[in-house]
Coordinates of C-alpha atoms in Angstrom, one line a residue:
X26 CA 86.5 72.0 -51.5
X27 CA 85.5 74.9 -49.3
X28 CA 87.6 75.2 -45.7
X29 CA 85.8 74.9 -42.6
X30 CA 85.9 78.0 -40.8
X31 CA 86.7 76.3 -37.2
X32 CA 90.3 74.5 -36.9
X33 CA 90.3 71.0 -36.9
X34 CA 91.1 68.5 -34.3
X35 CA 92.4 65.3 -35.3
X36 CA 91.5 63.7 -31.8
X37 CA 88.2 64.2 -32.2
X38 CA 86.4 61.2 -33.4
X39 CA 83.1 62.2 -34.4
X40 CA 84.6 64.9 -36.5
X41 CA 83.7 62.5 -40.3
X42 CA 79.8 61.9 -38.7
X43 CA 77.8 64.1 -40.7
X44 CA 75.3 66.5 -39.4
X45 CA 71.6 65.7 -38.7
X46 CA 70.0 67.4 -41.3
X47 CA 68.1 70.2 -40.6
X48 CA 64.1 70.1 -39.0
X49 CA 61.5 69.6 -41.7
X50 CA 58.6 71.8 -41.8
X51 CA 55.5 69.6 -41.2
X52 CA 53.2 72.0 -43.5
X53 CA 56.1 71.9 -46.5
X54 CA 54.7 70.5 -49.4
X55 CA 57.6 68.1 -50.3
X56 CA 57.0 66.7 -46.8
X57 CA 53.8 65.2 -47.6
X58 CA 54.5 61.6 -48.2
X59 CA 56.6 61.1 -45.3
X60 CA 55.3 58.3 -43.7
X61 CA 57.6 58.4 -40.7
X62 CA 56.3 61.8 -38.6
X63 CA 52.8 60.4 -36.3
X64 CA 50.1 63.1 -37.1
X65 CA 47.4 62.7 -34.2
X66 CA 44.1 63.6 -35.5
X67 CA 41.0 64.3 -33.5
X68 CA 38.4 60.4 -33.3
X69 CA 35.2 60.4 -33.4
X70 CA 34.4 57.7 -31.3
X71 CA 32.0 56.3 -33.4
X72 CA 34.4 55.9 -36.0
X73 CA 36.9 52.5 -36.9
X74 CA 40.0 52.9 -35.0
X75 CA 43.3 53.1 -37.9
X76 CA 44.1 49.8 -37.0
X77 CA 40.8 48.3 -37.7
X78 CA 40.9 49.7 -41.4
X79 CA 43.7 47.2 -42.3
X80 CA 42.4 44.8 -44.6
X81 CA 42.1 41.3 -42.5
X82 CA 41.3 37.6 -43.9
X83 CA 38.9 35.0 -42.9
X84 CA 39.8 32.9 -40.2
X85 CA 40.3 29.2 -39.9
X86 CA 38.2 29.4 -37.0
X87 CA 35.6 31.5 -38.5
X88 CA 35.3 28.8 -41.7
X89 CA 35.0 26.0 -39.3
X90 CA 32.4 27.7 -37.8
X91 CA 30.2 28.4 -40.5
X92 CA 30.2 24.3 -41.7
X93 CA 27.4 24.0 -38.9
X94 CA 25.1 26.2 -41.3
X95 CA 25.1 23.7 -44.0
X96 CA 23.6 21.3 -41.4
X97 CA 21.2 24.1 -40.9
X98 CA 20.1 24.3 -44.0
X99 CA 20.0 20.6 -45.2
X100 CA 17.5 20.6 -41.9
X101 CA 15.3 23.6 -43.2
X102 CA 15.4 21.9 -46.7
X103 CA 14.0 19.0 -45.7
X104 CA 11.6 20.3 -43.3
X105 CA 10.4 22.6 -46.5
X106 CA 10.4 19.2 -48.7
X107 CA 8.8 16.8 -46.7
X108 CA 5.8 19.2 -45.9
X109 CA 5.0 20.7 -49.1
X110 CA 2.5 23.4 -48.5
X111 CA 2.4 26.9 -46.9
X112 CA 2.5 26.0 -43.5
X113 CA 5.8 23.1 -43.9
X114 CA 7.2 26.2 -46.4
X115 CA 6.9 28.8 -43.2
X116 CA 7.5 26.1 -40.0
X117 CA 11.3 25.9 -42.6
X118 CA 11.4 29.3 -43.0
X119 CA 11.5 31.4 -40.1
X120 CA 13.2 29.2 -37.3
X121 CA 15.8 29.3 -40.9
X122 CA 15.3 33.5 -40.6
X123 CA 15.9 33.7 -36.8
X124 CA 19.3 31.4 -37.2
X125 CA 20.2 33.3 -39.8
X126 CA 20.0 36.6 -37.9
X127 CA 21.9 35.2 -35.2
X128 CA 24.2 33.3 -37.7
X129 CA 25.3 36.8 -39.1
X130 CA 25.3 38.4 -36.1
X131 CA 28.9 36.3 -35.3
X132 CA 30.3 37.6 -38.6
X133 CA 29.4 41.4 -37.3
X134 CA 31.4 39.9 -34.5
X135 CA 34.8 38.4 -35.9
X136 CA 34.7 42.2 -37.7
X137 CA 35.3 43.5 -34.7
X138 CA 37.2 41.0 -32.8
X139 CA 39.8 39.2 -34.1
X140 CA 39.1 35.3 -32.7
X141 CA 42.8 34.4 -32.2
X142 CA 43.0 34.6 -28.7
X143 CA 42.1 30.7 -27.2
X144 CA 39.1 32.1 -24.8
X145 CA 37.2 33.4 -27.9
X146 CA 38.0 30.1 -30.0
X147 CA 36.2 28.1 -27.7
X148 CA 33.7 30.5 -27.2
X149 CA 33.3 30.4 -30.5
X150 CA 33.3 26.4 -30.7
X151 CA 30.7 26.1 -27.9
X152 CA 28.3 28.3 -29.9
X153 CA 28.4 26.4 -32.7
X154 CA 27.0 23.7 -30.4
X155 CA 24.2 26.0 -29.5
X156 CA 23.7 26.6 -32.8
X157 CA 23.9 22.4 -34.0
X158 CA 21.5 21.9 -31.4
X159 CA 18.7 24.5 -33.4
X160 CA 19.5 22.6 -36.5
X161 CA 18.3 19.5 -35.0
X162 CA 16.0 20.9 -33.4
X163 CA 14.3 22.9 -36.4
X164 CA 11.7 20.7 -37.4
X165 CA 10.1 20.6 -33.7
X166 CA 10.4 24.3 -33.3
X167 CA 6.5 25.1 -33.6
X168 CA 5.8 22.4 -31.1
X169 CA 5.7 21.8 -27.6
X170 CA 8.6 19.6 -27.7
X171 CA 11.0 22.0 -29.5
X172 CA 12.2 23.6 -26.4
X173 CA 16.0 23.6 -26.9
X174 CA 15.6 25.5 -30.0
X175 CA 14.5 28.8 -28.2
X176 CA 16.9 27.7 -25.3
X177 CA 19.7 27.3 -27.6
X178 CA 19.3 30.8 -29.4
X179 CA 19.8 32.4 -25.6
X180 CA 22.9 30.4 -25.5
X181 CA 24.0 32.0 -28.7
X182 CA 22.5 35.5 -27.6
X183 CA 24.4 35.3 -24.7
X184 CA 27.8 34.3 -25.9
X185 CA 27.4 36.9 -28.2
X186 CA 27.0 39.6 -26.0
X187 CA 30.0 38.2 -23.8
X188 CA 32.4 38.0 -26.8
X189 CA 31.4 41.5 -28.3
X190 CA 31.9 43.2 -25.2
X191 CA 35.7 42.2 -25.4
X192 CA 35.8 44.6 -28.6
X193 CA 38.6 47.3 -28.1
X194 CA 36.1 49.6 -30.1
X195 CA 34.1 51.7 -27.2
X196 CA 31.3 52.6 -29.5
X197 CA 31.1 48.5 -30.7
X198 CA 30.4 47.5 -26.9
X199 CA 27.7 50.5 -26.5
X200 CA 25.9 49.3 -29.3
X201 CA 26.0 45.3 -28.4
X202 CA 24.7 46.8 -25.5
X203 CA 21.9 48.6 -27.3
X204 CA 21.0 45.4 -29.6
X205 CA 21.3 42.6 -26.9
X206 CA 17.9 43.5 -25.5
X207 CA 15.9 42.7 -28.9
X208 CA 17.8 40.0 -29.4
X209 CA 17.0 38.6 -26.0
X210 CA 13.1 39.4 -26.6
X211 CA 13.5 37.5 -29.7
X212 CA 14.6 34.3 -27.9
X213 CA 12.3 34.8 -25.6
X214 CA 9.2 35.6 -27.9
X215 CA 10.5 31.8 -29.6
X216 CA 10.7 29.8 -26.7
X217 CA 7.2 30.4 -25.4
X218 CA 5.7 30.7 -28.5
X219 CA 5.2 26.4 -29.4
X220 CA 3.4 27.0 -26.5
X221 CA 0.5 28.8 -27.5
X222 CA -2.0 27.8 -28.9
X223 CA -1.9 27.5 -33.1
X224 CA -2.8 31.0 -34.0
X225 CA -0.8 32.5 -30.9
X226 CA 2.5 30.2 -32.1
X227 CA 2.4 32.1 -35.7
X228 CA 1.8 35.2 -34.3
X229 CA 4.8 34.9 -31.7
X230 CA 7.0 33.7 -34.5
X231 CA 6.2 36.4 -37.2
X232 CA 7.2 38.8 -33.8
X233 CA 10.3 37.3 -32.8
X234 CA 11.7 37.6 -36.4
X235 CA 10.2 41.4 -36.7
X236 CA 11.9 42.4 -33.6
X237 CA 14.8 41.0 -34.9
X238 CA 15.2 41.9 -38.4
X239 CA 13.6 45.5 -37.2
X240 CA 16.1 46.2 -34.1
X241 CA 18.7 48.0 -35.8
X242 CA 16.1 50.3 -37.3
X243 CA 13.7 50.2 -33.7
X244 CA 16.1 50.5 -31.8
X245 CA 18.4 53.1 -33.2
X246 CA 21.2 50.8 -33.3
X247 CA 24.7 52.3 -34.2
X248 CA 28.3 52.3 -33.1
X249 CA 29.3 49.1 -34.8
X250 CA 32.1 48.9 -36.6
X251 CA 32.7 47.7 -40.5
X252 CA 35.7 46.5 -41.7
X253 CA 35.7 46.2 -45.6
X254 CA 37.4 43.5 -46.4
X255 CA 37.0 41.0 -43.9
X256 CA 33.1 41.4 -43.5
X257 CA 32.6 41.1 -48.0
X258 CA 35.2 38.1 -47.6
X259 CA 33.2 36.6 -44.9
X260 CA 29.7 36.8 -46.0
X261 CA 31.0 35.9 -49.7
X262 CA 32.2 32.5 -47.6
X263 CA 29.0 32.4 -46.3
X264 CA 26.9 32.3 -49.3
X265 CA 29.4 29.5 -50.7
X266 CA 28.9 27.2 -47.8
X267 CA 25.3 27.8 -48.6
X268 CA 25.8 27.0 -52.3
X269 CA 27.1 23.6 -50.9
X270 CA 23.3 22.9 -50.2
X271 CA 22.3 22.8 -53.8
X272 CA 25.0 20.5 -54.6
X273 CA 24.3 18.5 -51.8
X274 CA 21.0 18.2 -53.1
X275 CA 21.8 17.0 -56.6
X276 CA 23.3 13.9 -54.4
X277 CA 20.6 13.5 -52.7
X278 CA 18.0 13.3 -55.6
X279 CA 20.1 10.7 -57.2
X280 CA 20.5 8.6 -54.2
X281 CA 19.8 5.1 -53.8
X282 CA 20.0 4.7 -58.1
X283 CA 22.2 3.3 -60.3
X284 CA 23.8 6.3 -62.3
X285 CA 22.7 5.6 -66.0
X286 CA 22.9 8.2 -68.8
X287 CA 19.6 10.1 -67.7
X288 CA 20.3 11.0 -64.5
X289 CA 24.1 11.9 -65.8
X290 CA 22.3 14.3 -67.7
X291 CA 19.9 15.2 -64.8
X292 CA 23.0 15.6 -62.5
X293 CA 24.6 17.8 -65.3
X294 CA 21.5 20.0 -65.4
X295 CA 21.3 20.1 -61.7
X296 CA 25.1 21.4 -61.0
X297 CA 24.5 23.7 -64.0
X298 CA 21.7 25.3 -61.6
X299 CA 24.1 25.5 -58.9
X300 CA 26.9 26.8 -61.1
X301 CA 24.4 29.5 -62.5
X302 CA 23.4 30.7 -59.3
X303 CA 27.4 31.0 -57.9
X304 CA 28.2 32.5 -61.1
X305 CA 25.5 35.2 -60.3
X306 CA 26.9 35.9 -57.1
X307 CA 30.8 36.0 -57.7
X308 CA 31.0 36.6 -61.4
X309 CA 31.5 40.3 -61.2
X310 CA 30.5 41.9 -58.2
X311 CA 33.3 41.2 -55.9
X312 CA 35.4 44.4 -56.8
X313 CA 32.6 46.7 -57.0
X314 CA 31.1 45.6 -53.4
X315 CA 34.4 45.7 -51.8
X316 CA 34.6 49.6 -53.3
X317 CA 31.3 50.3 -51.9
X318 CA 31.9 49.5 -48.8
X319 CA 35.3 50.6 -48.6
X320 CA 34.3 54.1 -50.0
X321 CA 31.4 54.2 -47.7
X322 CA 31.8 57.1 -45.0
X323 CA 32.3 55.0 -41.7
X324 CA 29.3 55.9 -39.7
X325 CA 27.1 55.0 -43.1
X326 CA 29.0 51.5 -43.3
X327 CA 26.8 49.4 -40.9
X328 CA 23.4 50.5 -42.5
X329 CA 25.1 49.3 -45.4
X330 CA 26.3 45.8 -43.8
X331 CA 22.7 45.5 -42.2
X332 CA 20.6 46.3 -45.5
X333 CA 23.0 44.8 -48.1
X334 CA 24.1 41.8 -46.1
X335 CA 21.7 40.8 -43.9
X336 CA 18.5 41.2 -44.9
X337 CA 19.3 41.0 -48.7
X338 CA 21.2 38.0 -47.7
X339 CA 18.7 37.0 -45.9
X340 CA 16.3 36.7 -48.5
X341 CA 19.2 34.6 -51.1
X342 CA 19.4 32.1 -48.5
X343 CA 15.9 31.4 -48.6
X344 CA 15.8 31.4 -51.8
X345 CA 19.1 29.0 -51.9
X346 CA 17.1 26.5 -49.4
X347 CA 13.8 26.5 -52.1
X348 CA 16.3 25.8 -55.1
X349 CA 18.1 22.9 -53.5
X350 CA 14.6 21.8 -52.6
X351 CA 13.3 21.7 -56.3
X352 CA 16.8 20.4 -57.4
X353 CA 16.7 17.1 -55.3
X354 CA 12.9 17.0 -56.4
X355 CA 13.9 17.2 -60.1
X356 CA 16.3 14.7 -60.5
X357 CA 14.3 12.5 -57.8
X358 CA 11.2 12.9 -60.8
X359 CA 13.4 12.8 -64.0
X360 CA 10.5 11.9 -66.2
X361 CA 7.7 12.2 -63.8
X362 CA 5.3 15.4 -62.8
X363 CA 7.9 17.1 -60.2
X364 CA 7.2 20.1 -57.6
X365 CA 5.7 23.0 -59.7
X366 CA 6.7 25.7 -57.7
X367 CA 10.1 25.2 -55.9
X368 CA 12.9 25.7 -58.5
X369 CA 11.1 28.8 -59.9
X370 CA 10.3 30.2 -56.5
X371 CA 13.9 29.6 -55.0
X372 CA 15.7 31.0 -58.1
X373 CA 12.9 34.6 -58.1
X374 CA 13.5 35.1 -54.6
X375 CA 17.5 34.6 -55.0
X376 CA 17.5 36.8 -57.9
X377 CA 15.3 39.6 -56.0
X378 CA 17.4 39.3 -53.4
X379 CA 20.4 40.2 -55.1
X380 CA 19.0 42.7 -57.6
X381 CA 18.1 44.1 -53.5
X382 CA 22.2 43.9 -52.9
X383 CA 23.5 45.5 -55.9
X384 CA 20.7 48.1 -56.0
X385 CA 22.3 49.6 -52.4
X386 CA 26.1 49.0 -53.3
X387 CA 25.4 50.2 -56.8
X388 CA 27.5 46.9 -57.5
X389 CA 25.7 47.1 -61.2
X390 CA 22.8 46.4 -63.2
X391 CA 19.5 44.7 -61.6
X392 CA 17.2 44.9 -64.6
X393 CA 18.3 41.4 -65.6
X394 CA 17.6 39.7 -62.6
X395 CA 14.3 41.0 -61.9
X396 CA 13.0 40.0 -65.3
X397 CA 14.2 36.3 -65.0
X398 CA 12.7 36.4 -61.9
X399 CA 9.5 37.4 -63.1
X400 CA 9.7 35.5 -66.3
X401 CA 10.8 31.9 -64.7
X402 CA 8.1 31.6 -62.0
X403 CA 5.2 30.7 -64.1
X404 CA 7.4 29.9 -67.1
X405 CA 9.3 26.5 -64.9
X406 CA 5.8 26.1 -63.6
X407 CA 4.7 25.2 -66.9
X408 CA 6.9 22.8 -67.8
X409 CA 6.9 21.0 -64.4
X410 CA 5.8 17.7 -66.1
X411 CA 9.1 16.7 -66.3
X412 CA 12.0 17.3 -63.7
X413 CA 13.9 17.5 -67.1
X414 CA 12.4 20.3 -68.5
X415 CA 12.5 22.1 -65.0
X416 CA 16.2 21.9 -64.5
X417 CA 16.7 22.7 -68.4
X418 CA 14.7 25.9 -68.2
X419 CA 16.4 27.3 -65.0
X420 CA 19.7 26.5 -66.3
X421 CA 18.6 28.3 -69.6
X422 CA 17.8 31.3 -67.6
X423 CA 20.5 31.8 -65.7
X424 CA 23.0 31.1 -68.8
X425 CA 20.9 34.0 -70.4
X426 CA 21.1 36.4 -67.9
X427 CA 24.7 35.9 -67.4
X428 CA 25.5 36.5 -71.0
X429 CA 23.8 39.4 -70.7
X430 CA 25.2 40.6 -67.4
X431 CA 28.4 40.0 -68.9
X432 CA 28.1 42.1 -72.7
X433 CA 26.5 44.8 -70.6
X434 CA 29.6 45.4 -68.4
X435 CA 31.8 44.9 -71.4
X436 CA 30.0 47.3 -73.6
X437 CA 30.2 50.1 -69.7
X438 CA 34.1 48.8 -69.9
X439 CA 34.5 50.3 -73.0
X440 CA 32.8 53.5 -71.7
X441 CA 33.5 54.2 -68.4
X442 CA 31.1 56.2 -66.4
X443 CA 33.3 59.3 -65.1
X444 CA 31.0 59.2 -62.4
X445 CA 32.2 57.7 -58.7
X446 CA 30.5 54.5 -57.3
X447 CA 28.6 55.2 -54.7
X448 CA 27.0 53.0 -52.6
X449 CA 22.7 53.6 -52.3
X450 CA 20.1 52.5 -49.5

């Protein structure tokens, strides 16, 4: 033991206390993963604050919220079902377009503000009411009568706007402010336009929902703020509320029957739809997206959100609301001539739109889906005689393409591309 050089005072009690240890050098290598020194680097304000990159869950809030969209779509389902033709398909789908615009606008919102404080719950709970009141009022929404619907999309672009301007994000509230304008015009452009006369009503609609869909790209939109996790989580939620529809719809085309064994079997073929299409969805993709995104540089992550989850999105839902329609209509005609074209419609336009989703996450392989959407249109077509054959030739498809989704990955498991994922648009 080496002696201390000064003498040593036994009255001194803090004599045994070892010395600090000496100051660490910042810029020394071993110092690296220290985790207890702040380092304060320069923000670019357009960029997610550090405490915004945690990863956050769904709320409960933010699930009860999105139940009002299943009444939404049973609504444009059966506005689409009871007036088969092009002008029932369109009077379904756009007032369906401009919700859903809106509809995803809130989940842009709960990205950036967390809904647990009681002001923004009920704000929150009161535009759901705004947005009930649409779903009733979709199938009046081209005529004179269908004046809440316009009146109730203010109300939602209104509370909007209130509740995004309580962002802490500076650049978040700078770009509500930026978007709130078109999405004003848009309410506007669909309350006047049941108004018009017939030609003048299309042509306001068709504007409202291009001023819409168009504003981030019109209008130069940025600033938002994308938090990974929580916005794939939410819209991921979003497309299995959605989902619910097509189930829903198996129920209703077996109402009011007896259940013997063929419509068991219809029922089976009709959840094995469903099934297909969730399986497409959330089979593989989850891990991928979330990388996408998450690897994403910051400013580039809200083109993504608006490309890759809203209008691609967009278009699935669509094509969700056609497949739950030619669902219900299959089992409802069993053994009877059913609706050529809804089934294989719905099912091509979900497909296309997701090819469209992977294709700008690089979330995999699209080939697949844009040949069974190709292939089934005319191919259920032809065998709409029977709502049997329908139902077993869409499930067949969708079983095919999964199996073949699912060697493919296998086969690029067992060779992995040394290559980074990088997400595309």
């Amino acid at each position: 033991m080496r002696p201390s050089s000064a003498p040593h005072d036994p009255d001194r009690l803090d004599a045994s206390i070892p010395a600090p240890p000496p100051p660490t050098d910042p810029h020394d290598p071993a110092h690296e993963n220290s985790l207890d020194i702040p380092i304060d680097l320069p923000h670019d304000p357009t960029e997610t604050p550090a405490e915004a990159e945690r990863p956050t869950g769904v709320t409960p809030i933010e699930l009860f919220f999105d139940l009002v969209f299943v009444f939404v779509l049973t609504q444009a389902t059966h506005q689409v079902e009871s007036h088969p033709g092009w002008s029932g398909l369109f009077q379904g789908m756009l007032p369906l377009a401009a919700m859903w615009w809106m509809f995803g606008a809130f989940s842009w919102l709960t990205n950036a503000v967390r809904p647990d404080a009681t002001v923004v719950r009920l704000l929150l709970a009161l535009t759901m009411t705004s947005f009930f009141v649409m779903g009733l009022d979709l199938p009046y929404a081209f005529d004179p009568d269908g004046w809440a619907f316009g009146l109730a999309f203010l109300v939602a672009v209104a509370m909007h706007v209130a509740l995004f301007l309580t962002a802490s994000q500076p650049s978040a509230r700078a770009g509500i402010v930026r978007l709130a304008p078109f999405n004003a015009v848009g309410g506007v452009l669909i309350l006047i336009a049941p108004h018009l006369p017939d030609a003048g009503t299309w042509v306001c609609w068709a504007a409202a929902i291009a001023v819409l869909y168009l504003s981030m790209v019109i209008g130069r939109v940025r600033g938002f703020v994308v938090e990974p996790h929580h916005f794939v989580e939410r819209h991921g939620l979003i497309i299995l509320i959605v989902l619910g529809e097509s189930v829903v719809a198996v129920g209703i085309g077996a109402g009011g029957r007896p259940v013997d064994w063929k419509l068991a079997g219809g029922i089976l073929l009709g959840i094995a739809v469903a099934t297909g299409i969730w399986w497409t969805y959330f089979g593989s993709d989850d891990e991928r997206t979330l990388r996408a995104m998450s690897e994403a540089p910051v400013e580039r992550r809200q083109m993504l959100g608006y490309v890759a989850f809203g209008l691609a999105h967009a278009v699935m839902i669509a094509g969700i609301v056609l497949v739950a329609a030619g669902i219900s209509d299959a089992i409802h005609h069993l053994g009877t001539h059913t609706n050529r074209w809804w089934l294989g419609a719905g099912l091509a336009t979900f497909l296309l739109g997701h090819a469209w989703h992977r294709y700008v996450l690089a979330a995999g392989p699209i080939e697949e889906r844009v040949v069974v959407a190709v292939v089934g249109v005319p191919l259920i077509a032809s065998v709409a005689d029977t709502g049997w054959l329908v139902l077993a030739v869409a499930t067949l498809l969708l079983a095919t393409m999964t199996v073949t989704d699912h060697f493919r990955r296998t086969h690029a498991a067992e060779e992995p591309d040394p290559r980074p994922v990088t997400a595309t648009g």
